[in-house]
Amino acid sequence: MTDASSSAPLDTIDSRAARQATILRLATGLIQGLLLYGLWQADKSKVWPATQHEVYAAFLMVVLFVPFVGLAGVSALRLRTLAVWKVVAAILAAGLGAYGVWSGDPAARGVDGLGPQTFLAVAALIFIGHHLVQPADMERRRIARYPTYFDVTWKHGVQAVLSLGFTGAFWLLLFLAAALFKLIGVDAIQKLIRHEWFAYPATTLMFAAAVQLTDVRANLVRGVRTVALTLLAWLLPLMALIAAAFLLTLPFTGLEPLWKTKSATAILLTADAFLILLANAAYQDGTEKTAVVLKWAARLAGLLLIPITVLAAYGLSLRIGQYGLSPDRIVAAACVLVAAGYALGYGIAAVRPGAWMKTLEAVNIAMAFVVIAVLLALFTPIADPRRLSVNDQVARLKSGKVTADQFDYVALRFDDGRFGRKALESLERDPNPAIRAKALEVGKLDNKPYASLLTAAPDRFKKTKIYPKGQALPKGFVDQTWNGGDEPTCLAGYLDCRALLTDTDGDGVAEVLLSYGQTFEIFKADAAGVWTKTAETSMFCGDLDKALETGDVHVAPSAPAQDLVIGGKSMRIDPSPSCAKDGGRTDAVIMSGVKR
């Protein structure tokens, strides 16, 4: 008996498969949009699952990311493999979302308890995981050939970019249509696109349609990919030359200028990332003919990765040695670990005889698994940066490396999530009375003060120009940490301030006037020694620095208040209410320590 499908023409089978893929992708996009709208409505109405933040976060991450597994794999993966991988992806997304809320992610903005790092981590895990699963399933082996990994990964990467561009263009057309029809008094389209019940499904449906359109034109996608990789590849010689010149210059400049930037590790790791990306753009799948200059540039890049990564690790170790662990430094350490793996592998590939950079293939596959392991560790209790940071900082406090006055209790309360709050509660019972008192005061705070200081307060006035010359800012003013509404604008914006000491209210005691631009804010100390903003001036027209240099500063009465006169030019003084409350003194006292 002959199987009917085996006797069907090939183009008929392909056409049927294309129709099925189209239906499945469009259905996936539509259902995803409807579910996102449902979650938005639940959050707006404060009904289940929005009433349970961990559950809501789990649902959100699943609905947001798991459909992309279906969009990418519907026409390539076997049904059983696709089903299993979707279940794994759902468990992964839900687990990381729920844990992000449970642990108290301080970077959360707008979505219940989830910060952008969690979204990026889940996206990276699913993208990398999918491109380990699909090539292996296509070849029916645990580890596929490298050309298959390369082809599938870069194809989907280009598809994602094109699909996002298509979705953005769709919305631009809708806004244009709304504007055109509004010109003739028809606002129906404008009202339609403002409704969430339209916006969510329309966006996801258009993205799914774009994925299908680019999938059936796979050769065009590969053509775009080839052009993009070729352009990137020819940037490799320049990047290798820049990196080599940087390393050759270091012996003459020394490392001190590098460390003074306070961002050396991040910049060096970024250089590593560009070298790795461009080397892969030149190598591609290892089967293309490559210009000799690109081959030598790739070998040089592989060797340059080693010293750059060593420098990044050394800079990070110095910082940790000085200030201990922080969440950012732990993430940086994880990045250094990944960079070290690439550096070692690419270095071996650069010097190994035989086909050029052939070892790069095994390194890329192995490092994909390493990156997955590192991300899972960072976003689960295994190596949660906040937990490790809290443990290290508290240990430094207990050992005396950091004094009770210098310790950053505010970070425990507001920045380190569940682990920080638990540690602060423990410090509230500490046998050391100084530690216990500070912890108890911070524990009473309801909100983190505005623009929490990254350095000790005195450090922020180092570049301040003080007038009259030879004067110094009052110690209480310099040491104070500010509550939200009373934070000097020039400090909140991290600008260089001008400070003027003069009596503006006739009580015989000089106030502190801090400029931001051409305007002054006036600060006065109360009986308890707490400085608050009491007034501000109108704008000074002219060269303020030159006028202050003359020393011609006085206060002249004017109706209805008075003017500050500098260099013969008047600035109106307008009283303004202070935002300080009764708790202002407490906040100023407890948050003047050195930050991590």
XYZ file of C-alpha atoms in Angstrom:
596
model
C 0.000 0.000 0.000
C 1.429 3.334 -1.057
C 1.471 6.276 1.386
C -0.546 9.112 -0.102
C 1.861 11.748 1.100
C 4.791 10.007 -0.569
C 3.105 10.227 -3.957
C 2.156 13.884 -3.571
C 4.247 16.407 -5.520
C 7.033 18.031 -3.544
C 5.742 21.544 -4.176
C 2.335 20.509 -2.782
C 3.935 19.188 0.411
C 6.028 22.350 0.754
C 2.979 24.533 0.154
C 0.980 22.644 2.777
C 3.823 22.952 5.302
C 4.117 26.681 4.592
C 0.372 27.171 5.181
C 0.535 25.242 8.429
C 3.550 27.266 9.607
C 1.761 30.506 8.696
C -1.375 29.532 10.633
C 0.603 28.387 13.677
C 2.789 31.509 13.779
C -0.101 33.927 13.347
C -2.133 32.057 15.971
C 0.851 32.161 18.327
C 1.240 35.902 17.850
C -2.466 36.586 18.336
C -2.750 34.425 21.454
C 0.387 36.009 22.917
C -1.074 39.492 22.406
C -4.391 38.547 23.986
C -2.660 37.010 26.987
C -0.479 40.109 27.449
C -3.621 42.238 27.323
C -5.220 39.973 29.921
C -2.221 40.347 32.226
C -2.299 44.112 31.755
C -5.990 44.170 32.683
C -5.335 42.011 35.749
C -2.613 44.378 36.881
C -4.798 47.417 36.234
C -7.769 45.930 38.114
C -5.589 44.373 40.836
C -7.128 40.928 40.457
C -5.451 37.506 40.337
C -2.752 36.846 39.300
C -1.644 40.451 39.829
C -2.486 40.151 43.532
C 0.341 37.603 43.903
C 3.440 39.258 42.522
C 5.545 36.120 42.166
C 2.764 34.351 40.247
C 2.135 37.396 38.076
C 5.819 37.702 37.241
C 5.966 34.005 36.346
C 2.981 34.331 34.002
C 4.373 37.491 32.441
C 7.765 35.976 31.668
C 6.190 32.865 30.149
C 3.765 34.826 27.970
C 6.452 37.275 26.925
C 9.238 34.861 25.958
C 8.012 31.298 25.392
C 5.997 32.120 22.220
C 9.285 33.012 20.516
C 10.311 29.374 20.862
C 7.277 28.450 18.799
C 7.838 31.215 16.257
C 11.431 30.114 15.681
C 10.962 26.356 15.872
C 7.568 25.663 14.347
C 8.906 24.783 10.901
C 12.262 23.353 11.962
C 11.890 21.285 15.139
C 10.199 17.920 15.448
C 6.872 18.206 17.279
C 8.087 16.237 20.318
C 11.299 18.264 20.587
C 9.384 21.528 20.225
C 6.913 20.527 22.950
C 9.644 19.488 25.404
C 11.729 22.583 24.741
C 8.698 24.869 25.205
C 7.998 23.256 28.570
C 11.630 23.699 29.631
C 11.605 27.316 28.449
C 8.358 27.969 30.334
C 9.758 26.524 33.560
C 12.928 28.555 33.121
C 11.104 31.837 32.423
C 8.563 31.338 35.194
C 11.179 30.312 37.741
C 13.482 33.252 37.091
C 10.578 35.694 37.040
C 9.170 34.429 40.346
C 12.618 34.393 41.956
C 13.294 37.959 40.800
C 10.200 39.153 42.656
C 10.739 36.934 45.710
C 14.307 38.126 46.166
C 13.212 41.772 45.893
C 14.880 43.095 42.746
C 15.767 46.750 43.532
C 15.966 47.628 39.843
C 12.249 46.953 39.355
C 10.434 49.715 37.474
C 6.757 49.486 36.590
C 6.472 45.683 36.533
C 5.872 44.031 39.880
C 9.309 43.382 41.299
C 11.133 42.660 38.017
C 14.143 44.659 36.914
C 15.532 44.866 33.365
C 18.354 42.436 34.222
C 15.856 39.605 34.691
C 14.225 40.270 31.323
C 17.601 40.366 29.573
C 18.746 37.185 31.330
C 15.630 35.211 30.333
C 15.863 36.496 26.764
C 19.530 35.486 26.547
C 18.914 32.058 28.085
C 16.067 31.226 25.720
C 17.922 32.542 22.668
C 21.120 30.614 23.440
C 19.208 27.528 24.535
C 17.097 27.471 21.402
C 20.146 27.677 19.193
C 21.698 24.735 20.938
C 18.486 22.686 20.686
C 17.392 23.364 17.098
C 20.650 22.539 15.251
C 21.077 19.370 17.320
C 17.506 18.297 16.555
C 17.889 19.094 12.859
C 20.930 16.808 12.623
C 19.574 14.240 15.114
C 22.706 14.472 17.259
C 23.543 15.884 20.673
C 26.146 18.282 19.308
C 25.577 19.494 15.760
C 28.196 20.530 13.234
C 29.412 24.094 13.689
C 28.134 25.354 10.286
C 24.605 24.391 11.360
C 24.918 26.321 14.643
C 26.238 29.297 12.733
C 23.562 29.213 10.051
C 20.578 28.859 12.400
C 21.795 31.351 15.017
C 22.695 34.153 12.636
C 19.600 33.539 10.527
C 17.323 33.956 13.548
C 19.314 36.949 14.732
C 18.794 38.731 11.425
C 15.129 37.645 11.388
C 14.599 39.159 14.835
C 16.089 42.494 13.784
C 14.075 42.591 10.552
C 10.880 41.580 12.357
C 11.333 44.302 14.968
C 11.895 46.811 12.169
C 8.752 45.593 10.379
C 6.702 45.921 13.575
C 8.040 49.410 14.155
C 7.202 50.402 10.577
C 3.663 49.024 11.075
C 3.139 51.340 14.030
C 4.613 54.303 12.195
C 2.080 53.735 9.419
C -0.744 53.581 11.950
C 0.356 56.861 13.532
C 0.623 58.414 10.072
C -2.869 57.168 9.197
C -4.216 58.585 12.461
C -2.618 61.964 11.709
C -3.922 62.040 8.140
C -7.488 61.222 9.075
C -7.414 63.691 11.946
C -6.671 66.409 9.396
C -10.191 65.873 8.019
C -11.831 65.514 11.413
C -11.856 61.695 11.645
C -10.216 60.469 14.857
C -11.390 56.840 14.819
C -7.922 55.446 14.002
C -6.294 57.568 16.690
C -8.787 56.274 19.262
C -8.316 52.686 18.069
C -4.536 52.567 18.405
C -4.738 54.011 21.911
C -6.684 50.978 23.161
C -4.576 48.268 24.785
C -6.973 45.586 23.519
C -5.825 46.549 20.007
C -2.199 47.482 20.681
C -1.034 44.251 22.327
C -2.504 41.732 19.816
C -1.653 43.935 16.824
C 1.987 44.233 17.851
C 2.552 40.535 18.510
C 0.575 39.537 15.408
C 2.688 41.789 13.180
C 5.887 40.456 14.696
C 4.746 36.870 14.072
C 3.807 37.769 10.495
C 7.250 39.270 9.958
C 8.907 36.094 11.249
C 6.864 34.028 8.771
C 7.604 36.376 5.863
C 11.338 36.287 6.531
C 11.262 32.528 7.061
C 9.778 31.794 3.633
C 12.396 34.088 2.117
C 15.306 32.430 3.896
C 17.731 33.079 1.032
C 17.079 36.802 1.260
C 17.706 36.689 5.007
C 20.963 34.859 4.398
C 21.911 37.500 1.856
C 21.335 40.272 4.407
C 23.322 38.262 6.939
C 26.222 37.834 4.530
C 26.366 41.572 3.786
C 26.226 42.452 7.493
C 28.946 39.961 8.415
C 31.172 41.109 5.562
C 30.934 44.705 6.702
C 31.624 43.739 10.311
C 34.533 41.521 9.298
C 36.379 44.426 7.686
C 36.203 46.313 10.965
C 38.274 43.556 12.587
C 41.699 44.787 11.355
C 40.930 48.255 12.713
C 39.756 46.900 16.069
C 42.802 44.644 16.349
C 45.063 47.590 15.523
C 43.353 49.756 18.176
C 43.677 47.037 20.830
C 47.318 46.367 19.959
C 48.171 50.082 20.043
C 46.464 50.414 23.426
C 48.472 47.542 24.929
C 51.738 48.823 23.443
C 51.106 52.284 24.914
C 50.451 51.011 28.452
C 54.159 50.544 29.399
C 54.723 54.256 28.721
C 51.644 55.586 30.538
C 51.437 53.055 33.357
C 48.214 51.629 34.749
C 47.328 54.548 37.019
C 45.415 56.552 34.355
C 43.469 53.396 33.544
C 42.350 52.855 37.139
C 41.453 56.526 37.595
C 38.606 56.127 35.119
C 36.797 53.869 37.661
C 35.281 52.040 34.684
C 38.362 50.278 33.346
C 36.972 46.765 33.735
C 33.754 47.594 31.873
C 35.631 49.258 29.002
C 38.131 46.412 28.717
C 35.342 43.815 28.696
C 33.573 45.811 25.990
C 36.767 45.684 23.926
C 36.826 41.909 24.457
C 33.225 41.643 23.249
C 33.982 43.578 20.059
C 37.065 41.477 19.312
C 35.050 38.275 19.764
C 32.134 39.517 17.637
C 34.335 40.759 14.798
C 36.501 37.635 14.834
C 33.361 35.546 14.387
C 32.172 37.845 11.600
C 35.439 37.162 9.773
C 35.419 33.416 10.442
C 31.670 32.859 9.811
C 31.094 29.103 9.488
C 34.694 28.329 8.551
C 33.850 27.305 4.995
C 33.906 30.706 3.290
C 36.963 32.017 1.468
C 38.542 34.682 3.657
C 41.036 37.403 2.765
C 44.535 36.908 4.180
C 44.378 40.196 6.065
C 41.233 39.060 7.877
C 42.828 35.738 8.798
C 45.818 37.435 10.368
C 43.592 40.029 12.060
C 41.524 37.214 13.592
C 44.665 35.477 14.885
C 45.899 38.757 16.344
C 42.505 39.380 17.942
C 42.606 35.944 19.562
C 45.986 36.731 21.118
C 45.003 40.250 22.202
C 42.040 38.906 24.152
C 44.396 37.377 26.727
C 46.181 40.531 28.007
C 43.008 42.622 27.819
C 41.108 40.077 29.904
C 43.982 39.842 32.384
C 43.914 43.626 32.788
C 40.138 43.563 33.319
C 40.484 40.853 35.970
C 43.318 42.715 37.709
C 41.391 45.988 37.808
C 38.331 44.244 39.214
C 40.403 42.466 41.863
C 41.848 45.797 43.021
C 38.382 47.271 43.362
C 37.075 44.262 45.266
C 40.122 44.323 47.519
C 39.431 47.964 48.388
C 35.672 47.978 48.761
C 34.558 44.344 48.861
C 31.874 42.734 46.759
C 28.901 44.566 45.315
C 26.237 43.232 42.926
C 27.829 45.097 40.011
C 31.291 43.717 40.804
C 29.934 40.174 41.031
C 28.299 40.541 37.619
C 31.576 41.974 36.315
C 33.429 38.979 37.763
C 31.037 36.656 35.914
C 31.727 38.579 32.695
C 35.474 38.293 33.311
C 35.050 34.529 33.763
C 33.246 34.227 30.436
C 35.788 36.507 28.738
C 38.622 34.383 30.138
C 37.104 31.286 28.543
C 36.918 32.972 25.172
C 40.405 34.465 25.554
C 41.986 31.123 26.358
C 40.159 29.316 23.564
C 40.753 31.964 20.920
C 44.391 32.288 21.976
C 44.882 28.568 21.389
C 43.015 28.815 18.090
C 45.297 31.661 16.988
C 48.546 29.704 17.452
C 47.351 26.199 16.683
C 48.659 24.870 13.339
C 46.316 23.664 10.644
C 43.121 25.252 9.360
C 43.005 28.867 10.548
C 41.174 29.458 13.859
C 39.513 26.023 13.590
C 39.464 25.645 17.393
C 37.150 28.671 17.499
C 34.250 26.378 16.582
C 34.584 24.139 19.635
C 35.209 27.169 21.849
C 32.004 28.896 20.727
C 29.900 25.803 21.350
C 31.455 25.159 24.759
C 31.144 28.790 25.828
C 27.438 28.784 24.947
C 26.948 26.177 27.674
C 29.195 28.163 30.031
C 27.159 31.341 29.495
C 23.950 29.446 30.253
C 25.455 28.085 33.469
C 26.705 31.531 34.532
C 23.340 33.193 33.874
C 21.470 30.497 35.774
C 23.834 30.911 38.714
C 23.512 34.712 38.796
C 19.719 34.756 38.618
C 19.061 31.946 41.088
C 20.105 31.479 44.739
C 23.292 29.702 43.607
C 25.234 32.935 43.063
C 22.705 35.729 43.484
C 24.872 38.894 43.397
C 22.844 40.557 46.153
C 23.188 37.600 48.491
C 26.945 37.295 47.937
C 27.408 41.053 48.248
C 25.449 41.271 51.500
C 27.386 38.394 53.039
C 30.714 39.957 52.071
C 29.861 43.496 53.195
C 28.509 42.346 56.558
C 31.630 40.213 57.046
C 33.782 43.293 56.375
C 31.787 45.209 58.978
C 32.111 42.449 61.568
C 35.858 42.079 60.934
C 36.510 45.806 61.332
C 37.552 46.448 57.719
C 34.683 48.935 57.614
C 33.729 50.971 60.673
C 30.172 51.292 61.940
C 30.054 54.915 60.734
C 31.312 54.072 57.254
C 29.107 51.058 56.562
C 26.354 51.449 53.961
C 23.227 50.496 55.913
C 20.995 52.220 53.352
C 22.100 49.788 50.640
C 21.008 46.872 52.824
C 17.623 48.478 53.387
C 16.846 49.605 49.845
C 19.277 48.089 47.303
C 19.949 44.490 48.305
C 16.437 43.089 48.304
C 15.330 40.368 50.683
C 18.898 39.452 51.624
C 19.798 43.025 52.557
C 16.702 43.545 54.679
C 17.303 40.281 56.503
C 20.914 41.287 57.195
C 19.786 44.712 58.449
C 17.362 43.047 60.851
C 20.257 40.964 62.145
C 22.401 44.087 62.617
C 19.578 45.658 64.643
C 20.368 43.008 67.278
C 24.163 43.288 66.962
C 26.089 43.419 70.264
C 28.042 46.447 69.001
C 25.944 49.459 70.123
C 27.194 51.703 67.291
C 26.176 49.148 64.639
C 22.883 48.456 66.376
C 21.970 52.152 66.600
C 22.712 52.833 62.933
C 20.803 49.747 61.787
C 17.765 50.646 63.890
C 17.663 54.195 62.471
C 17.871 53.012 58.867
C 15.271 50.333 59.549
C 12.749 53.076 60.380
C 13.056 54.703 56.947
C 10.157 54.159 54.568
C 11.723 55.426 51.363
C 15.218 55.643 50.018
C 16.422 59.249 50.039
C 16.541 60.943 46.676
C 19.822 60.645 44.749
C 21.628 58.470 47.294
C 25.310 59.322 47.348
C 27.793 57.074 45.621
C 30.673 58.661 47.516
C 31.112 60.335 50.869
C 29.455 63.757 50.898
C 32.713 65.733 51.352
C 34.065 64.260 48.107
C 31.275 65.914 46.149
C 32.453 69.395 47.111
C 36.110 68.931 46.120
C 35.706 70.903 42.873
C 33.372 73.535 44.304
C 34.499 77.141 43.830
C 33.905 78.975 47.111
C 33.368 82.730 47.360
C 34.609 84.909 49.007
C 37.970 83.292 48.363
C 39.647 81.827 51.435
C 36.321 80.812 53.003
C 35.290 77.208 53.656
C 31.902 75.557 53.625
C 30.476 74.807 57.096
C 31.381 71.280 58.192
C 27.761 70.391 58.948
C 26.744 71.408 55.438
C 29.501 69.352 53.808
C 28.824 66.236 55.906
C 25.063 66.281 55.533
C 23.232 63.790 53.317
C 20.102 65.262 51.843
C 16.446 64.262 51.717
C 14.689 64.305 48.365
C 13.274 67.819 48.003
C 16.218 69.562 49.666
C 19.013 67.998 47.629
C 21.052 70.833 46.052
C 20.379 70.766 42.332
C 24.046 71.019 41.396
C 24.774 67.919 43.525
C 21.804 65.934 42.252
C 23.002 66.595 38.714
C 26.644 65.858 39.606
C 27.664 69.312 38.349
C 30.553 71.465 39.521
C 29.057 73.923 41.996
C 29.803 77.506 42.911
C 29.276 78.284 46.603
C 28.728 81.771 47.955
C 28.773 82.461 51.716
C 26.783 85.574 52.598
C 24.068 86.726 54.991
C 20.867 87.096 52.980
C 18.329 87.485 55.799
C 20.098 89.935 58.115
C 20.476 87.626 61.127
C 24.250 87.988 61.193
C 24.889 84.368 60.114
C 26.001 83.566 56.583
C 23.846 81.245 54.508
C 25.232 78.895 51.839
C 24.255 79.772 48.290
C 24.883 77.051 45.678
C 24.589 77.834 41.990
C 23.204 75.683 39.248
C 23.721 77.467 35.967
C 23.050 81.166 36.523
C 20.779 80.712 39.568
C 21.468 80.252 43.291
C 19.704 78.047 45.821
C 19.942 79.368 49.397
C 20.470 76.979 52.325
C 20.202 77.830 56.011
C 20.913 75.794 59.155
C 18.189 75.473 61.799
C 18.757 75.347 65.539
C 19.516 71.635 65.339
C 22.190 72.172 62.684
C 20.217 70.682 59.777
C 20.628 72.585 56.512
C 17.542 73.075 54.345
C 16.692 75.084 51.262
C 14.915 78.314 52.222
C 14.981 80.407 49.039
C 16.316 80.710 45.516
C 17.303 83.577 43.272
C 16.313 84.676 39.821
C 18.754 84.223 36.952
C 21.993 86.225 36.745
C 22.533 87.814 33.352
C 26.209 87.955 32.491
C 29.457 86.272 33.484
C 28.697 85.008 36.994
C 32.216 83.749 37.696
C 33.733 87.095 36.742
C 31.222 88.966 38.905
C 31.946 86.744 41.905
C 35.678 87.257 41.459
C 35.233 90.989 42.078
C 33.935 90.307 45.605
C 31.186 92.904 45.148
C 28.353 90.993 46.814
C 25.632 92.454 49.050
C 21.919 92.262 49.757
C 19.704 95.207 48.888
C 16.123 95.692 50.111
C 13.459 95.717 47.423
C 9.709 95.290 47.336
C 8.272 92.906 48.263
C 11.404 91.041 49.498
C 15.072 91.752 48.731
C 17.688 91.321 46.023
C 21.093 89.671 45.963
C 23.413 92.086 44.162
C 26.568 90.690 42.531
C 28.837 92.964 40.535
C 26.117 95.614 40.376
C 23.502 93.236 38.945
C 20.445 92.262 40.997
C 18.964 88.801 41.464
C 15.540 88.560 43.104
C 15.391 86.322 46.198
C 12.223 84.209 46.307
C 11.509 82.307 49.546
C 10.684 78.634 48.999
C 9.332 76.097 51.506
C 11.719 73.373 52.635
C 10.857 69.744 52.045
C 12.571 68.645 55.254
C 10.418 66.882 57.799
C 11.004 65.939 61.370
C 13.016 62.992 60.186
C 15.449 65.171 58.255
C 18.040 65.230 61.026
C 17.952 61.467 61.437
C 18.504 60.900 57.719
C 21.377 63.376 57.636
C 23.103 61.702 60.550
C 22.766 58.086 59.526
C 23.582 58.408 55.817
C 26.830 60.333 55.809
C 29.061 57.262 55.721
C 31.289 56.019 52.914
C 29.356 54.110 50.264
C 30.474 50.881 48.697
